[in-house]
PDB file of C-alpha atoms and ligand atoms in Angstrom:
ATOM      1  CA  UNK A   1      96.759 125.810  82.406  1.00 65.00           C
ATOM      2  CA  UNK A   2      95.809 123.585  85.242  1.00 67.00           C
ATOM      3  CA  UNK A   3      93.958 120.567  86.219  1.00 87.00           C
ATOM      4  CA  UNK A   4      90.227 120.774  86.006  1.00 87.00           C
ATOM      5  CA  UNK A   5      89.827 119.439  89.838  1.00 92.00           C
ATOM      6  CA  UNK A   6      91.775 120.715  93.041  1.00 95.00           C
ATOM      7  CA  UNK A   7      93.056 117.585  93.984  1.00 97.00           C
ATOM      8  CA  UNK A   8      94.597 114.517  92.642  1.00 98.00           C
ATOM      9  CA  UNK A   9      92.853 111.154  94.743  1.00 98.00           C
ATOM     10  CA  UNK A  10      92.622 109.006  92.537  1.00 98.00           C
ATOM     11  CA  UNK A  11      92.858 108.637  88.125  1.00 98.00           C
ATOM     12  CA  UNK A  12      89.341 106.864  88.113  1.00 97.00           C
ATOM     13  CA  UNK A  13      87.637 109.846  87.041  1.00 96.00           C
ATOM     14  CA  UNK A  14      90.514 111.790  85.292  1.00 97.00           C
ATOM     15  CA  UNK A  15      90.304 111.847  81.580  1.00 97.00           C
ATOM     16  CA  UNK A  16      92.807 110.699  79.276  1.00 98.00           C
ATOM     17  CA  UNK A  17      93.379 114.703  78.479  1.00 97.00           C
ATOM     18  CA  UNK A  18      94.295 115.765  81.644  1.00 97.00           C
ATOM     19  CA  UNK A  19      96.584 112.464  81.844  1.00 98.00           C
ATOM     20  CA  UNK A  20      98.478 113.499  78.873  1.00 98.00           C
ATOM     21  CA  UNK A  21      98.949 116.994  79.941  1.00 97.00           C
ATOM     22  CA  UNK A  22     100.679 115.775  83.180  1.00 98.00           C
ATOM     23  CA  UNK A  23     103.021 113.568  81.218  1.00 98.00           C
ATOM     24  CA  UNK A  24     103.693 116.582  78.469  1.00 98.00           C
ATOM     25  CA  UNK A  25     104.786 118.819  81.683  1.00 97.00           C
ATOM     26  CA  UNK A  26     106.498 115.712  83.115  1.00 98.00           C
ATOM     27  CA  UNK A  27     109.040 116.239  79.899  1.00 98.00           C
ATOM     28  CA  UNK A  28     110.361 119.569  81.008  1.00 97.00           C
ATOM     29  CA  UNK A  29     110.566 118.505  84.531  1.00 98.00           C
ATOM     30  CA  UNK A  30     112.949 116.104  83.853  1.00 98.00           C
ATOM     31  CA  UNK A  31     114.873 118.620  81.795  1.00 98.00           C
ATOM     32  CA  UNK A  32     115.440 120.578  85.300  1.00 97.00           C
ATOM     33  CA  UNK A  33     116.140 117.605  87.560  1.00 96.00           C
ATOM     34  CA  UNK A  34     119.194 116.481  84.878  1.00 96.00           C
ATOM     35  CA  UNK A  35     120.250 120.024  85.281  1.00 97.00           C
ATOM     36  CA  UNK A  36     123.805 120.948  87.407  1.00 96.00           C
ATOM     37  CA  UNK A  37     121.592 123.556  89.235  1.00 96.00           C
ATOM     38  CA  UNK A  38     118.380 121.856  90.154  1.00 96.00           C
ATOM     39  CA  UNK A  39     116.202 124.698  90.975  1.00 96.00           C
ATOM     40  CA  UNK A  40     113.626 127.145  89.389  1.00 97.00           C
ATOM     41  CA  UNK A  41     111.858 129.577  91.041  1.00 96.00           C
ATOM     42  CA  UNK A  42     108.194 128.218  89.894  1.00 96.00           C
ATOM     43  CA  UNK A  43     106.839 127.602  93.214  1.00 97.00           C
ATOM     44  CA  UNK A  44     108.373 130.356  95.298  1.00 97.00           C
ATOM     45  CA  UNK A  45     106.196 131.600  98.099  1.00 96.00           C
ATOM     46  CA  UNK A  46     104.113 128.074  97.529  1.00 97.00           C
ATOM     47  CA  UNK A  47     104.130 125.587 100.758  1.00 97.00           C
ATOM     48  CA  UNK A  48     103.951 121.694 100.273  1.00 98.00           C
ATOM     49  CA  UNK A  49     103.410 119.758 103.293  1.00 97.00           C
ATOM     50  CA  UNK A  50     103.776 115.622 103.201  1.00 97.00           C
ATOM     51  CA  UNK A  51     101.600 113.732 105.987  1.00 96.00           C
ATOM     52  CA  UNK A  52     103.020 110.200 105.571  1.00 96.00           C
ATOM     53  CA  UNK A  53     100.720 107.681 108.177  1.00 95.00           C
ATOM     54  CA  UNK A  54     102.708 104.741 106.375  1.00 95.00           C
ATOM     55  CA  UNK A  55     106.583 103.774 105.609  1.00 95.00           C
ATOM     56  CA  UNK A  56     107.304 105.687 102.148  1.00 97.00           C
ATOM     57  CA  UNK A  57     110.917 105.814 100.505  1.00 97.00           C
ATOM     58  CA  UNK A  58     110.320 106.681  96.895  1.00 98.00           C
ATOM     59  CA  UNK A  59     107.145 108.864  97.437  1.00 98.00           C
ATOM     60  CA  UNK A  60     108.005 110.938 100.126  1.00 98.00           C
ATOM     61  CA  UNK A  61     111.662 111.768  99.293  1.00 98.00           C
ATOM     62  CA  UNK A  62     110.800 112.356  95.462  1.00 98.00           C
ATOM     63  CA  UNK A  63     107.183 114.801  96.363  1.00 98.00           C
ATOM     64  CA  UNK A  64     110.201 116.713  98.741  1.00 98.00           C
ATOM     65  CA  UNK A  65     112.610 116.937  96.105  1.00 98.00           C
ATOM     66  CA  UNK A  66     110.045 117.914  93.445  1.00 98.00           C
ATOM     67  CA  UNK A  67     108.698 120.904  95.590  1.00 98.00           C
ATOM     68  CA  UNK A  68     111.798 121.510  96.494  1.00 98.00           C
ATOM     69  CA  UNK A  69     113.384 122.108  92.701  1.00 98.00           C
ATOM     70  CA  UNK A  70     110.532 123.933  92.462  1.00 98.00           C
ATOM     71  CA  UNK A  71     111.522 126.414  95.099  1.00 97.00           C
ATOM     72  CA  UNK A  72     108.328 125.750  97.079  1.00 98.00           C
ATOM     73  CA  UNK A  73     109.251 125.398 100.940  1.00 97.00           C
ATOM     74  CA  UNK A  74     108.638 122.291 101.963  1.00 97.00           C
ATOM     75  CA  UNK A  75     107.772 120.128 105.349  1.00 96.00           C
ATOM     76  CA  UNK A  76     106.642 116.833 106.291  1.00 95.00           C
ATOM     77  CA  UNK A  77     105.481 114.792 109.120  1.00 93.00           C
ATOM     78  CA  UNK A  78     105.115 111.286 109.828  1.00 93.00           C
ATOM     79  CA  UNK A  79     102.571 109.074 112.528  1.00 88.00           C
ATOM     80  CA  UNK A  80     105.503 108.773 115.028  1.00 88.00           C
ATOM     81  CA  UNK A  81     106.325 112.372 114.936  1.00 86.00           C
ATOM     82  CA  UNK A  82     103.094 114.036 114.360  1.00 88.00           C
ATOM     83  CA  UNK A  83     100.241 114.634 117.346  1.00 92.00           C
ATOM     84  CA  UNK A  84      98.515 111.572 115.762  1.00 86.00           C
ATOM     85  CA  UNK A  85      99.998 109.934 118.175  1.00 88.00           C
ATOM     86  CA  UNK A  86      98.522 111.528 120.986  1.00 91.00           C
ATOM     87  CA  UNK A  87      95.229 110.811 119.344  1.00 91.00           C
ATOM     88  CA  UNK A  88      94.504 113.795 116.804  1.00 93.00           C
ATOM     89  CA  UNK A  89      92.151 112.808 113.871  1.00 92.00           C
ATOM     90  CA  UNK A  90      93.036 113.200 110.379  1.00 90.00           C
ATOM     91  CA  UNK A  91      91.075 115.509 109.825  1.00 91.00           C
ATOM     92  CA  UNK A  92      92.353 117.643 112.747  1.00 94.00           C
ATOM     93  CA  UNK A  93      95.511 117.265 111.595  1.00 92.00           C
ATOM     94  CA  UNK A  94      94.583 118.108 108.121  1.00 90.00           C
ATOM     95  CA  UNK A  95      93.200 121.335 108.729  1.00 92.00           C
ATOM     96  CA  UNK A  96      95.905 122.517 111.370  1.00 94.00           C
ATOM     97  CA  UNK A  97      98.055 122.160 108.732  1.00 93.00           C
ATOM     98  CA  UNK A  98      96.069 123.980 106.590  1.00 92.00           C
ATOM     99  CA  UNK A  99      95.775 127.059 109.143  1.00 95.00           C
ATOM    100  CA  UNK A 100      99.495 127.013 108.627  1.00 94.00           C
ATOM    101  CA  UNK A 101      99.377 127.898 105.034  1.00 94.00           C
ATOM    102  CA  UNK A 102      99.942 124.941 103.157  1.00 96.00           C
ATOM    103  CA  UNK A 103      98.768 124.716  99.434  1.00 97.00           C
ATOM    104  CA  UNK A 104      99.292 121.161  98.945  1.00 97.00           C
ATOM    105  CA  UNK A 105      99.012 118.635 101.304  1.00 97.00           C
ATOM    106  CA  UNK A 106     100.574 115.369 100.107  1.00 98.00           C
ATOM    107  CA  UNK A 107      99.000 112.456 102.232  1.00 97.00           C
ATOM    108  CA  UNK A 108      99.823 108.495 102.694  1.00 98.00           C
ATOM    109  CA  UNK A 109      97.335 106.709 105.062  1.00 96.00           C
ATOM    110  CA  UNK A 110      96.405 103.335 105.469  1.00 95.00           C
ATOM    111  CA  UNK A 111      92.722 103.756 105.229  1.00 96.00           C
ATOM    112  CA  UNK A 112      90.998 104.115 101.452  1.00 97.00           C
ATOM    113  CA  UNK A 113      89.205 106.968 101.016  1.00 97.00           C
ATOM    114  CA  UNK A 114      91.369 109.110 103.760  1.00 96.00           C
ATOM    115  CA  UNK A 115      92.479 111.531 100.852  1.00 97.00           C
ATOM    116  CA  UNK A 116      89.269 112.062  99.676  1.00 97.00           C
ATOM    117  CA  UNK A 117      87.963 113.117 103.060  1.00 96.00           C
ATOM    118  CA  UNK A 118      90.802 115.376 103.531  1.00 95.00           C
ATOM    119  CA  UNK A 119      90.286 116.605 100.192  1.00 96.00           C
ATOM    120  CA  UNK A 120      86.365 117.762 101.322  1.00 96.00           C
ATOM    121  CA  UNK A 121      87.899 118.854 104.485  1.00 95.00           C
ATOM    122  CA  UNK A 122      90.412 121.909 103.501  1.00 96.00           C
ATOM    123  CA  UNK A 123      90.797 124.462 100.458  1.00 96.00           C
ATOM    124  CA  UNK A 124      94.440 123.053 100.157  1.00 96.00           C
ATOM    125  CA  UNK A 125      94.936 120.505  97.102  1.00 97.00           C
ATOM    126  CA  UNK A 126      95.476 117.331  98.220  1.00 97.00           C
ATOM    127  CA  UNK A 127      97.614 114.640  96.740  1.00 98.00           C
ATOM    128  CA  UNK A 128      97.055 110.964  97.274  1.00 98.00           C
ATOM    129  CA  UNK A 129     100.509 109.505  97.861  1.00 98.00           C
ATOM    130  CA  UNK A 130      98.423 105.884  98.549  1.00 98.00           C
ATOM    131  CA  UNK A 131      95.739 105.136 100.526  1.00 98.00           C
ATOM    132  CA  UNK A 132      95.165 101.884 101.806  1.00 96.00           C
ATOM    133  CA  UNK A 133      94.732  99.670  98.871  1.00 95.00           C
ATOM    134  CA  UNK A 134      92.755 102.389  96.762  1.00 97.00           C
ATOM    135  CA  UNK A 135      94.895 104.290  94.190  1.00 98.00           C
ATOM    136  CA  UNK A 136      98.570 105.609  94.109  1.00 98.00           C
ATOM    137  CA  UNK A 137      97.948 107.993  91.714  1.00 98.00           C
ATOM    138  CA  UNK A 138     101.448 109.794  91.288  1.00 98.00           C
ATOM    139  CA  UNK A 139     102.609 106.057  90.911  1.00 98.00           C
ATOM    140  CA  UNK A 140     100.832 105.636  87.913  1.00 98.00           C
ATOM    141  CA  UNK A 141     101.355 108.441  86.244  1.00 98.00           C
ATOM    142  CA  UNK A 142     105.305 107.800  86.658  1.00 98.00           C
ATOM    143  CA  UNK A 143     104.688 104.193  85.496  1.00 98.00           C
ATOM    144  CA  UNK A 144     102.567 105.885  82.053  1.00 99.00           C
ATOM    145  CA  UNK A 145     105.611 108.456  81.711  1.00 98.00           C
ATOM    146  CA  UNK A 146     108.407 105.840  81.819  1.00 98.00           C
ATOM    147  CA  UNK A 147     106.478 103.226  79.401  1.00 98.00           C
ATOM    148  CA  UNK A 148     105.548 106.188  76.631  1.00 98.00           C
ATOM    149  CA  UNK A 149     109.282 108.035  77.262  1.00 98.00           C
ATOM    150  CA  UNK A 150     110.704 104.356  76.461  1.00 98.00           C
ATOM    151  CA  UNK A 151     107.875 103.055  73.973  1.00 98.00           C
ATOM    152  CA  UNK A 152     106.940 106.366  72.611  1.00 98.00           C
ATOM    153  CA  UNK A 153     102.920 105.018  73.122  1.00 98.00           C
ATOM    154  CA  UNK A 154     100.870 104.082  75.224  1.00 98.00           C
ATOM    155  CA  UNK A 155      97.890 102.857  73.253  1.00 98.00           C
ATOM    156  CA  UNK A 156      97.662  99.418  71.747  1.00 98.00           C
ATOM    157  CA  UNK A 157     100.562  98.068  74.128  1.00 98.00           C
ATOM    158  CA  UNK A 158      99.783  94.911  76.132  1.00 98.00           C
ATOM    159  CA  UNK A 159     100.393  96.043  79.976  1.00 98.00           C
ATOM    160  CA  UNK A 160     100.793  92.778  82.355  1.00 98.00           C
ATOM    161  CA  UNK A 161     100.534  93.524  85.558  1.00 98.00           C
ATOM    162  CA  UNK A 162     101.776  90.689  87.699  1.00 98.00           C
ATOM    163  CA  UNK A 163     101.184  89.722  91.591  1.00 95.00           C
ATOM    164  CA  UNK A 164      99.470  90.792  94.288  1.00 93.00           C
ATOM    165  CA  UNK A 165      96.620  92.760  92.902  1.00 95.00           C
ATOM    166  CA  UNK A 166      94.457  92.539  95.893  1.00 94.00           C
ATOM    167  CA  UNK A 167      96.222  94.592  98.017  1.00 92.00           C
ATOM    168  CA  UNK A 168      97.764  97.033  95.468  1.00 96.00           C
ATOM    169  CA  UNK A 169      96.777 100.416  95.197  1.00 97.00           C
ATOM    170  CA  UNK A 170      99.314 100.912  92.225  1.00 98.00           C
ATOM    171  CA  UNK A 171      97.518  98.061  90.305  1.00 98.00           C
ATOM    172  CA  UNK A 172      93.687  99.694  90.849  1.00 98.00           C
ATOM    173  CA  UNK A 173      95.538 103.349  89.707  1.00 98.00           C
ATOM    174  CA  UNK A 174      97.193 101.476  86.588  1.00 98.00           C
ATOM    175  CA  UNK A 175      94.542 100.200  85.339  1.00 98.00           C
ATOM    176  CA  UNK A 176      92.710 102.811  85.377  1.00 98.00           C
ATOM    177  CA  UNK A 177      95.119 105.223  83.892  1.00 98.00           C
ATOM    178  CA  UNK A 178      96.536 101.977  81.089  1.00 98.00           C
ATOM    179  CA  UNK A 179      92.987 101.049  80.427  1.00 98.00           C
ATOM    180  CA  UNK A 180      92.096 105.135  79.516  1.00 98.00           C
ATOM    181  CA  UNK A 181      95.050 105.956  77.799  1.00 98.00           C
ATOM    182  CA  UNK A 182      94.031 102.805  75.383  1.00 98.00           C
ATOM    183  CA  UNK A 183      96.773 100.417  76.763  1.00 98.00           C
ATOM    184  CA  UNK A 184      95.518  96.552  76.727  1.00 98.00           C
ATOM    185  CA  UNK A 185      95.850  95.777  80.815  1.00 98.00           C
ATOM    186  CA  UNK A 186      96.450  92.484  81.455  1.00 98.00           C
ATOM    187  CA  UNK A 187      96.438  90.836  85.278  1.00 98.00           C
ATOM    188  CA  UNK A 188      98.095  87.352  86.647  1.00 97.00           C
ATOM    189  CA  UNK A 189      98.535  86.449  89.927  1.00 95.00           C
ATOM    190  CA  UNK A 190      97.126  83.632  92.051  1.00 92.00           C
ATOM    191  CA  UNK A 191      93.207  83.709  92.483  1.00 92.00           C
ATOM    192  CA  UNK A 192      92.616  84.430  96.142  1.00 91.00           C
ATOM    193  CA  UNK A 193      94.855  87.830  95.061  1.00 92.00           C
ATOM    194  CA  UNK A 194      92.986  88.904  92.609  1.00 94.00           C
ATOM    195  CA  UNK A 195      89.903  91.068  93.751  1.00 94.00           C
ATOM    196  CA  UNK A 196      86.500  89.715  92.520  1.00 93.00           C
ATOM    197  CA  UNK A 197      85.020  92.101  89.398  1.00 94.00           C
ATOM    198  CA  UNK A 198      88.340  93.510  88.864  1.00 96.00           C
ATOM    199  CA  UNK A 199      87.708  93.183  84.996  1.00 96.00           C
ATOM    200  CA  UNK A 200      84.884  95.721  85.501  1.00 97.00           C
ATOM    201  CA  UNK A 201      87.492  98.278  85.653  1.00 97.00           C
ATOM    202  CA  UNK A 202      88.875  97.679  82.066  1.00 96.00           C
ATOM    203  CA  UNK A 203      91.442  94.720  82.445  1.00 98.00           C
ATOM    204  CA  UNK A 204      92.216  91.093  81.349  1.00 97.00           C
ATOM    205  CA  UNK A 205      92.218  88.778  84.406  1.00 97.00           C
ATOM    206  CA  UNK A 206      94.733  85.458  83.513  1.00 94.00           C
ATOM    207  CA  UNK A 207      95.047  82.903  86.266  1.00 82.00           C
ATOM    208  CA  UNK A 208      97.794  81.317  84.257  1.00 91.00           C
ATOM    209  CA  UNK A 209     100.495  83.498  84.018  1.00 96.00           C
ATOM    210  CA  UNK A 210     102.295  81.885  81.158  1.00 97.00           C
ATOM    211  CA  UNK A 211      99.176  83.269  79.106  1.00 97.00           C
ATOM    212  CA  UNK A 212      99.277  86.756  80.842  1.00 98.00           C
ATOM    213  CA  UNK A 213     103.122  87.021  79.734  1.00 98.00           C
ATOM    214  CA  UNK A 214     102.445  85.754  76.472  1.00 98.00           C
ATOM    215  CA  UNK A 215     103.630  89.088  73.640  1.00 98.00           C
ATOM    216  CA  UNK A 216     103.402  91.263  76.776  1.00 98.00           C
ATOM    217  CA  UNK A 217     105.526  94.524  75.860  1.00 98.00           C
ATOM    218  CA  UNK A 218     105.375  95.749  79.337  1.00 98.00           C
ATOM    219  CA  UNK A 219     105.347  93.573  82.821  1.00 98.00           C
ATOM    220  CA  UNK A 220     104.641  95.496  85.999  1.00 98.00           C
ATOM    221  CA  UNK A 221     105.612  92.997  88.862  1.00 98.00           C
ATOM    222  CA  UNK A 222     104.054  94.182  91.840  1.00 97.00           C
ATOM    223  CA  UNK A 223     105.678  93.760  95.896  1.00 93.00           C
ATOM    224  CA  UNK A 224     103.578  90.695  98.117  1.00 89.00           C
ATOM    225  CA  UNK A 225     102.766  93.087 100.612  1.00 79.00           C
ATOM    226  CA  UNK A 226     103.990  91.074 103.466  1.00 72.00           C
ATOM    227  CA  UNK A 227     102.586  93.632 105.836  1.00 65.00           C
ATOM    228  CA  UNK A 228      98.863  93.349 104.488  1.00 61.00           C
ATOM    229  CA  UNK A 229      98.804  89.312 104.567  1.00 62.00           C
ATOM    230  CA  UNK A 230      97.377  87.870 107.571  1.00 64.00           C
ATOM    231  CA  UNK A 231      94.860  86.014 105.633  1.00 65.00           C
ATOM    232  CA  UNK A 232      97.318  82.791 104.385  1.00 68.00           C
ATOM    233  CA  UNK A 233      96.334  84.163 100.807  1.00 71.00           C
ATOM    234  CA  UNK A 234      98.427  82.007  99.375  1.00 74.00           C
ATOM    235  CA  UNK A 235     100.696  78.835 100.523  1.00 71.00           C
ATOM    236  CA  UNK A 236     104.230  80.518 101.565  1.00 84.00           C
ATOM    237  CA  UNK A 237     107.147  82.835 100.023  1.00 88.00           C
ATOM    238  CA  UNK A 238     109.079  79.959  97.913  1.00 90.00           C
ATOM    239  CA  UNK A 239     105.527  78.704  96.371  1.00 90.00           C
ATOM    240  CA  UNK A 240     104.717  81.870  95.446  1.00 91.00           C
ATOM    241  CA  UNK A 241     107.759  82.717  93.893  1.00 94.00           C
ATOM    242  CA  UNK A 242     107.639  78.994  91.899  1.00 94.00           C
ATOM    243  CA  UNK A 243     104.313  79.826  90.723  1.00 93.00           C
ATOM    244  CA  UNK A 244     104.391  83.668  89.639  1.00 95.00           C
ATOM    245  CA  UNK A 245     107.766  85.037  90.383  1.00 96.00           C
ATOM    246  CA  UNK A 246     109.255  86.579  86.858  1.00 98.00           C
ATOM    247  CA  UNK A 247     112.564  85.113  86.260  1.00 98.00           C
ATOM    248  CA  UNK A 248     114.649  84.758  83.561  1.00 98.00           C
ATOM    249  CA  UNK A 249     112.611  81.755  81.706  1.00 98.00           C
ATOM    250  CA  UNK A 250     109.221  83.511  82.245  1.00 98.00           C
ATOM    251  CA  UNK A 251     110.509  86.804  80.553  1.00 98.00           C
ATOM    252  CA  UNK A 252     111.600  85.492  77.531  1.00 98.00           C
ATOM    253  CA  UNK A 253     107.541  84.933  77.241  1.00 98.00           C
ATOM    254  CA  UNK A 254     107.098  88.528  76.420  1.00 98.00           C
ATOM    255  CA  UNK A 255     107.923  90.308  73.587  1.00 98.00           C
ATOM    256  CA  UNK A 256     111.882  90.717  73.221  1.00 98.00           C
ATOM    257  CA  UNK A 257     111.896  94.179  74.103  1.00 98.00           C
ATOM    258  CA  UNK A 258     109.587  93.858  76.809  1.00 98.00           C
ATOM    259  CA  UNK A 259     110.475  96.572  79.796  1.00 98.00           C
ATOM    260  CA  UNK A 260     110.159  94.847  83.093  1.00 98.00           C
ATOM    261  CA  UNK A 261     108.754  97.302  85.869  1.00 98.00           C
ATOM    262  CA  UNK A 262     108.428  97.438  89.816  1.00 98.00           C
ATOM    263  CA  UNK A 263     107.386  99.944  91.887  1.00 98.00           C
ATOM    264  CA  UNK A 264     109.061  99.132  94.759  1.00 96.00           C
ATOM    265  CA  UNK A 265     110.070  98.473  97.252  1.00 96.00           C
ATOM    266  CA  UNK A 266     111.182  94.752  95.569  1.00 96.00           C
ATOM    267  CA  UNK A 267     111.085  91.190  97.487  1.00 94.00           C
ATOM    268  CA  UNK A 268     114.364  90.216  95.347  1.00 96.00           C
ATOM    269  CA  UNK A 269     114.187  86.537  94.980  1.00 96.00           C
ATOM    270  CA  UNK A 270     110.091  86.161  95.428  1.00 94.00           C
ATOM    271  CA  UNK A 271     107.801  88.265  92.879  1.00 96.00           C
ATOM    272  CA  UNK A 272     111.151  89.291  91.130  1.00 98.00           C
ATOM    273  CA  UNK A 273     114.507  87.629  90.585  1.00 98.00           C
ATOM    274  CA  UNK A 274     117.893  89.238  90.867  1.00 98.00           C
ATOM    275  CA  UNK A 275     118.787  89.059  87.455  1.00 98.00           C
ATOM    276  CA  UNK A 276     115.476  90.518  85.800  1.00 98.00           C
ATOM    277  CA  UNK A 277     115.414  92.901  88.111  1.00 98.00           C
ATOM    278  CA  UNK A 278     118.988  94.262  86.925  1.00 98.00           C
ATOM    279  CA  UNK A 279     119.064  93.160  83.767  1.00 98.00           C
ATOM    280  CA  UNK A 280     119.011  95.053  80.506  1.00 98.00           C
ATOM    281  CA  UNK A 281     115.285  95.069  80.372  1.00 98.00           C
ATOM    282  CA  UNK A 282     114.829  96.651  83.559  1.00 98.00           C
ATOM    283  CA  UNK A 283     113.915 100.161  83.736  1.00 98.00           C
ATOM    284  CA  UNK A 284     113.111 100.789  87.703  1.00 98.00           C
ATOM    285  CA  UNK A 285     115.708 102.941  88.354  1.00 98.00           C
ATOM    286  CA  UNK A 286     114.227 105.230  85.366  1.00 98.00           C
ATOM    287  CA  UNK A 287     110.935 104.854  86.908  1.00 98.00           C
ATOM    288  CA  UNK A 288     112.401 106.154  90.742  1.00 98.00           C
ATOM    289  CA  UNK A 289     113.643 109.244  88.639  1.00 98.00           C
ATOM    290  CA  UNK A 290     110.700 109.390  86.516  1.00 98.00           C
ATOM    291  CA  UNK A 291     108.939 109.819  89.673  1.00 98.00           C
ATOM    292  CA  UNK A 292     110.595 113.528  90.728  1.00 98.00           C
ATOM    293  CA  UNK A 293     109.559 114.714  87.161  1.00 98.00           C
ATOM    294  CA  UNK A 294     105.914 113.829  87.467  1.00 98.00           C
ATOM    295  CA  UNK A 295     105.525 115.294  90.585  1.00 98.00           C
ATOM    296  CA  UNK A 296     107.091 118.502  90.052  1.00 98.00           C
ATOM    297  CA  UNK A 297     104.336 118.512  86.653  1.00 98.00           C
ATOM    298  CA  UNK A 298     101.663 117.744  89.287  1.00 98.00           C
ATOM    299  CA  UNK A 299     102.603 120.567  92.367  1.00 98.00           C
ATOM    300  CA  UNK A 300     102.660 122.622  89.009  1.00 97.00           C
ATOM    301  CA  UNK A 301      99.272 121.865  87.360  1.00 97.00           C
ATOM    302  CA  UNK A 302      97.562 121.994  91.086  1.00 97.00           C
ATOM    303  CA  UNK A 303      98.719 125.490  91.735  1.00 94.00           C
ATOM    304  CA  UNK A 304      97.332 126.251  88.680  1.00 83.00           C
ATOM    305  CA  UNK A 305      93.168 125.973  88.899  1.00 51.00           C
ATOM    306  CA  UNK A 306      90.616 125.949  86.576  1.00 40.00           C
ATOM    307  CA  UNK A 307      87.109 127.084  88.129  1.00 38.00           C
ATOM    308  CA  UNK A 308      86.639 123.876  90.348  1.00 41.00           C
ATOM    309  CA  UNK A 309      89.336 124.834  92.424  1.00 38.00           C
ATOM    310  CA  UNK A 310      86.625 127.397  94.209  1.00 36.00           C
ATOM    311  CA  UNK A 311      86.102 125.108  97.193  1.00 30.00           C
ATOM    312  CA  UNK A 312      83.091 125.735  99.041  1.00 28.00           C
ATOM    313  CA  UNK A 313      84.053 124.251 102.392  1.00 27.00           C
TER     314      UNK A 313
HETATM  315  N1  LIG B   1     106.165 102.893  95.217  1.00 60.35           N
HETATM  316  C1  LIG B   1     106.167 103.641  96.000  1.00 60.35           C
HETATM  317  O1  LIG B   1     105.140 104.110  97.142  1.00 60.35           O
HETATM  318  O2  LIG B   1     107.278 103.482  96.853  1.00 60.35           O
HETATM  319  P1  LIG B   1     107.356 103.874  98.311  1.00 60.35           P
HETATM  320  O3  LIG B   1     106.760 103.164  99.409  1.00 60.35           O
HETATM  321  O4  LIG B   1     108.886 103.683  99.047  1.00 60.35           O
HETATM  322  O5  LIG B   1     107.245 105.628  98.648  1.00 60.35           O
END
């Protein structure tokens, strides 16, 4: 049992059967992390290296814990602590890490396509932990796992993704993933933060927030990416919060048992009101816990390959 590709660079081309397989394997992985002693020998002798050229708390720590719980050897580098600060290219860094025996490289990079580039450069498996505004597949997988765990299914659910779609790699992976699994994906945000043509990915686009929220089963609230806003795409944070922030009143438009999600980190009081973030419908902390289980499943499956793992370069 394994994934058909050597790498996980995005969900755009991952078939529904493989998504189901990852979600199925994450369930026993979650049992392991609930134990008093969270350690199984499954990946003993394997090496996982995390390479993070952008800030991260959840993704980096959860990949490292996932590797450790499966008994892999693990280490990590960041832009500040690696030879990238001396001008080394990402390809040379990756070749160096691969030459030291890494089996899996987990990469976060500000450039869209960086993980794909690495996947074609080294024999080790590459997992995209976020590349620019392109994809963040493990986040979408943990989002799907968490929704399926709560609702028992994905097919037919109405998933409203609200906010800064333009800069969001989470949104792109969520759209590919939830749509492929048969959910109805709705997008809403300021017109300037909705990328043109995004409906071709299979999502319904709304400029009216209230319509997007109407009867939604899940509200996935995206972070306003302050570090990527240099073009004045919305008037200001207070205005954004007034027009698109999810508060208790707006939450009432969704289904009564709607789930509230956020990939984190949150701008409390901007895209999400504190009482919504901490309310009974919020499953934000469960997303974080499930991130470890889903990433354990990915590490497990990527070390058991099909024929496409015979890489040529
Ligand atoms: N959701 C997410 O990618 O969080 P981090 O940036 O903390 O990894």
